[in-house]
Coordinates of N, CA and C in Angstrom, one line a residue:
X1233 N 82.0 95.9 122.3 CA 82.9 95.2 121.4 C 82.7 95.7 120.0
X1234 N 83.4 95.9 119.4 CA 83.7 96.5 118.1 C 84.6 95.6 116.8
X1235 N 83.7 95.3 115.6 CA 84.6 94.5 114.9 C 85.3 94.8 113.5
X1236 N 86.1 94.7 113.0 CA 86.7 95.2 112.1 C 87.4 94.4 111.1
X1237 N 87.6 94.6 109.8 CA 87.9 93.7 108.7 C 88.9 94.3 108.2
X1238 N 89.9 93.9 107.9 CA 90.9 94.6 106.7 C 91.8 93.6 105.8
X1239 N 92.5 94.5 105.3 CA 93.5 93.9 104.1 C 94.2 92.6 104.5
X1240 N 95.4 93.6 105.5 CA 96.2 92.8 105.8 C 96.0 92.9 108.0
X1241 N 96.2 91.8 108.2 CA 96.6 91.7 110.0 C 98.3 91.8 110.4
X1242 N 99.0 92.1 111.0 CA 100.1 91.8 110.8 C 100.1 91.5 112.4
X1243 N 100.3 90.5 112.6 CA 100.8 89.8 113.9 C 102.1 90.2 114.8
X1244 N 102.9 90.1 113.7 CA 104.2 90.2 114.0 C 104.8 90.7 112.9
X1245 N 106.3 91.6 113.0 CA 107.2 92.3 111.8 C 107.2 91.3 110.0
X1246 N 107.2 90.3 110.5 CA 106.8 89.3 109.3 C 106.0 88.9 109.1
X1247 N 104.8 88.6 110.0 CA 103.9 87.5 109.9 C 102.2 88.3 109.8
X1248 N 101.5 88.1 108.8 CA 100.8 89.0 108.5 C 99.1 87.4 108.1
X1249 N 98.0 88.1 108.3 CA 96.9 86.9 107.7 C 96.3 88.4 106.7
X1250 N 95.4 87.6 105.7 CA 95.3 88.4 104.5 C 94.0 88.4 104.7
X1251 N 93.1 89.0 104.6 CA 91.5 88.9 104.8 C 91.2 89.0 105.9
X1252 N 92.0 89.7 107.3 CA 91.1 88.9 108.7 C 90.3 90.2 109.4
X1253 N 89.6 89.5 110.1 CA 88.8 90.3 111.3 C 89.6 89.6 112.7
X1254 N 89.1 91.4 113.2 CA 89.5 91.3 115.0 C 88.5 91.8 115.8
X1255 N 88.5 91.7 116.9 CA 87.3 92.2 117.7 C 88.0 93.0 118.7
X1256 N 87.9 94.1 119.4 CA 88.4 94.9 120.3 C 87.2 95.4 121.0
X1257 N 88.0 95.2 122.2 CA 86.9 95.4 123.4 C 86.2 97.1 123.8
X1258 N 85.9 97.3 124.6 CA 85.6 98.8 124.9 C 87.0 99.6 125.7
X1259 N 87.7 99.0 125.9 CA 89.4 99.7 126.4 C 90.0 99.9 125.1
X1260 N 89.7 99.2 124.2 CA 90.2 99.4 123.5 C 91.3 98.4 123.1
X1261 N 91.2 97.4 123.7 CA 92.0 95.9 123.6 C 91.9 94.7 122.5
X1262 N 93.0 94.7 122.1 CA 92.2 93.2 120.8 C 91.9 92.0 121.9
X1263 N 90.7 91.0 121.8 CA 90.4 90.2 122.3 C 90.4 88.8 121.1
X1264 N 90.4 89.0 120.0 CA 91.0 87.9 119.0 C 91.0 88.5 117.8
X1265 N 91.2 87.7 116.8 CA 91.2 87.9 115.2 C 91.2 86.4 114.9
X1266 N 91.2 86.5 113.7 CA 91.1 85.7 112.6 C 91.1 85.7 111.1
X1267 N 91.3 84.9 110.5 CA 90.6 85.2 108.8 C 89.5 85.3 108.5
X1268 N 89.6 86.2 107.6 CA 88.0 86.5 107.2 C 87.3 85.8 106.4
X1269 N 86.2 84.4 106.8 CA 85.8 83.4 106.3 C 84.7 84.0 105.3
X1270 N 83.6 84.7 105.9 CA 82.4 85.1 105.5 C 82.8 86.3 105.8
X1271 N 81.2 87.2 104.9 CA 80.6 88.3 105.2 C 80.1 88.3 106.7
X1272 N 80.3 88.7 108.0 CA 80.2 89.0 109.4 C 79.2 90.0 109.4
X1273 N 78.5 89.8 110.5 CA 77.3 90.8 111.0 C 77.8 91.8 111.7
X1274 N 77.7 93.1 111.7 CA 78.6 94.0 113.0 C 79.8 94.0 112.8
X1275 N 80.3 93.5 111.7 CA 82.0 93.9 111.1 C 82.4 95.2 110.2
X1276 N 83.2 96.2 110.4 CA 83.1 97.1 109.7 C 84.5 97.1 108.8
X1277 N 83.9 97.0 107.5 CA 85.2 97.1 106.9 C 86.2 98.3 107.0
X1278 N 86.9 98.4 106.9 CA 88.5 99.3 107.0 C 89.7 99.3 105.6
X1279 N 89.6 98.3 105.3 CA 90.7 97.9 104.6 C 91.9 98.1 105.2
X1280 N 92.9 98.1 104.4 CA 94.5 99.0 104.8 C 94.8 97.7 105.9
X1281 N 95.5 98.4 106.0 CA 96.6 96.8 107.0 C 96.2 98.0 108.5
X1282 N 96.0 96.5 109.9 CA 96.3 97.0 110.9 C 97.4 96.2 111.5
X1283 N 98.2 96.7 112.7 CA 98.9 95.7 113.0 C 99.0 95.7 114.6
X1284 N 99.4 95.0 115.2 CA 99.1 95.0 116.5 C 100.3 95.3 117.5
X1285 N 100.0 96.3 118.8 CA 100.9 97.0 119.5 C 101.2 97.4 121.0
X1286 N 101.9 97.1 121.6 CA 101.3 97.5 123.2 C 101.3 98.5 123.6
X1287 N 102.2 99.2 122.1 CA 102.2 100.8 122.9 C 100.9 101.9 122.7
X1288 N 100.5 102.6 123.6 CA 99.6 103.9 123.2 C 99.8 105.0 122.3
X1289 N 100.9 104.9 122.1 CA 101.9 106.3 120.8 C 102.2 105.1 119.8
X1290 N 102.6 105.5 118.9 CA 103.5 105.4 117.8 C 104.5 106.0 117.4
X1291 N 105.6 105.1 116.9 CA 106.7 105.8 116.2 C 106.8 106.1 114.9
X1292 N 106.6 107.1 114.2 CA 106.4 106.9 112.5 C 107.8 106.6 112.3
X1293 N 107.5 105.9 111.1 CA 108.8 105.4 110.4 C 108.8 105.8 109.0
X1294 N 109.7 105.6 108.1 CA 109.8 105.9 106.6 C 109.1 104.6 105.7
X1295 N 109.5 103.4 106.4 CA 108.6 102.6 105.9 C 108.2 101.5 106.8
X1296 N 107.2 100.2 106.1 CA 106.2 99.6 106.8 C 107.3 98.7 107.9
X1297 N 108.1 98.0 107.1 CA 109.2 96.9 107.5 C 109.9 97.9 108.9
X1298 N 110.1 99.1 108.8 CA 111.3 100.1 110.6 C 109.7 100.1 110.9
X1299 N 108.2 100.6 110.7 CA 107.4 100.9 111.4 C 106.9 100.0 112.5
X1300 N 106.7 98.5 111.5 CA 106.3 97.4 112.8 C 107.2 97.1 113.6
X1301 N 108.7 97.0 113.1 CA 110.0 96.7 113.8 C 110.3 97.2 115.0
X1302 N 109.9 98.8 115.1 CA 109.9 99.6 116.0 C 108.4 99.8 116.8
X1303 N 107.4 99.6 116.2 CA 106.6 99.5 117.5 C 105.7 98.1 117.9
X1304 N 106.0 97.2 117.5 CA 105.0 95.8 117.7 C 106.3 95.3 118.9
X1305 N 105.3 95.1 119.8 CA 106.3 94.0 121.0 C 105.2 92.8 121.0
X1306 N 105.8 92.0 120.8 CA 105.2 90.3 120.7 C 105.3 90.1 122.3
X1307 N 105.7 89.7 123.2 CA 105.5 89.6 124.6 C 104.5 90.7 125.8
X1308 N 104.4 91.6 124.7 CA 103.2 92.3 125.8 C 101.3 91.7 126.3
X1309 N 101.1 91.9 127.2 CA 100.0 91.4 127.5 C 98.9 91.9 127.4
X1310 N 99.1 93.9 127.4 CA 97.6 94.6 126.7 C 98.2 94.4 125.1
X1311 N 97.5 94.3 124.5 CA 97.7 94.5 123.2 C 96.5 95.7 122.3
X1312 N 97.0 96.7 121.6 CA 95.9 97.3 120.6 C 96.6 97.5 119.4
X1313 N 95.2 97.5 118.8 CA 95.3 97.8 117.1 C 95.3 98.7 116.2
X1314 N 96.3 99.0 115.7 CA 96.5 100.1 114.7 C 96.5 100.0 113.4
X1315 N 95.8 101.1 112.9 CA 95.1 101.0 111.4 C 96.1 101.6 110.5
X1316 N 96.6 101.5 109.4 CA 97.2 102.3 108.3 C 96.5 102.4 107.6
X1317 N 95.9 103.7 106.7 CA 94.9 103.8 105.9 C 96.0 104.2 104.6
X1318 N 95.4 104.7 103.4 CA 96.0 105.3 102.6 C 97.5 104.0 101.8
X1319 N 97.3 103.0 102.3 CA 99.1 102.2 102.0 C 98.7 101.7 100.0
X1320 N 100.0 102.0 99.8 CA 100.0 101.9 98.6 C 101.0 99.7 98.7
X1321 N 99.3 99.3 98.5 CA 99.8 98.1 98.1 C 100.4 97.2 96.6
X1322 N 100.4 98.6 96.2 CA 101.4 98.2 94.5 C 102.5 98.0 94.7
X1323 N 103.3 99.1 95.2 CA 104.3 99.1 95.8 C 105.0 98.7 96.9
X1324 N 104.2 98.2 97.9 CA 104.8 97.7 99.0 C 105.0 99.1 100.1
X1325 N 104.2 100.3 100.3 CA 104.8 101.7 100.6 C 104.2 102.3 101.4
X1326 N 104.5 102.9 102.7 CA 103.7 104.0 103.0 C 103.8 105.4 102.3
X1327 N 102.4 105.6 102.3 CA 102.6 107.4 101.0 C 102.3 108.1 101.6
X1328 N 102.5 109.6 101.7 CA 102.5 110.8 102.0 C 100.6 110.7 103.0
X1329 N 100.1 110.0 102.2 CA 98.6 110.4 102.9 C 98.4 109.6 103.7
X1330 N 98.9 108.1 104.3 CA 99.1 107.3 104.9 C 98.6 107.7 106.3
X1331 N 97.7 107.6 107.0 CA 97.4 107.8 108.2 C 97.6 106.8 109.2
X1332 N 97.9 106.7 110.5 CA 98.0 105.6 111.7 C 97.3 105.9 112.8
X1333 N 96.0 105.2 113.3 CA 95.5 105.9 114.0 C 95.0 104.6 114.7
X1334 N 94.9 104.4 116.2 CA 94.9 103.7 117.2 C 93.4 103.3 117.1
X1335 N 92.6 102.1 116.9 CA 91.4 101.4 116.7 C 90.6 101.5 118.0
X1336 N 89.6 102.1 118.6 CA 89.0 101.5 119.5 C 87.5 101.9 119.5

């Protein structure tokens, strides 16, 4: 199991927790999250927003709002976690160096 800390979680296309940790198993599965209360033992920070997805690919989008729209399905039962690094949170923006890359 592997744990991880970032900016933003995004649950769903709107629904996002600010501070949280998730834990993902060795498939590579999220097995929970939460907010991030304390400093955690074996948590590794990340920052950048992850958001959660059942697919194995991704679809790049132009921005954040078509990216989760188009790949987050709320009724799937595997679920995994994908990282945006590089997101420009001044702006609300994915930028040119923005990377997405599948957590496990």
């Amino acid at each position: 199991m592997k744990n991880y800390a970032c900016h933003r979680l995004y649950i769903s296309p709107s629904v996002y927790i600010k501070m949280a940790t998730l834990t993902i198993d060795e498939l590579g599965q999220v097995r929970k999250y939460d907010t991030l209360q304390t400093e955690n033992p074996f948590t590794e920070w990340i920052g950048g927003i992850i958001f959660l997805s059942n697919g194995l690919e991704i679809i790049r989008r132009n921005t954040l709002r078509e990216l989760l729209e188009e790949n987050m399905q709320p009724t799937a039962s595997l679920v995994y976690a994908w990282h945006i690094s590089h997101y420009d949170f001044t702006n609300e923006q994915l930028t040119p160096q923005s990377i997405i890359q599948r957590l496990i």
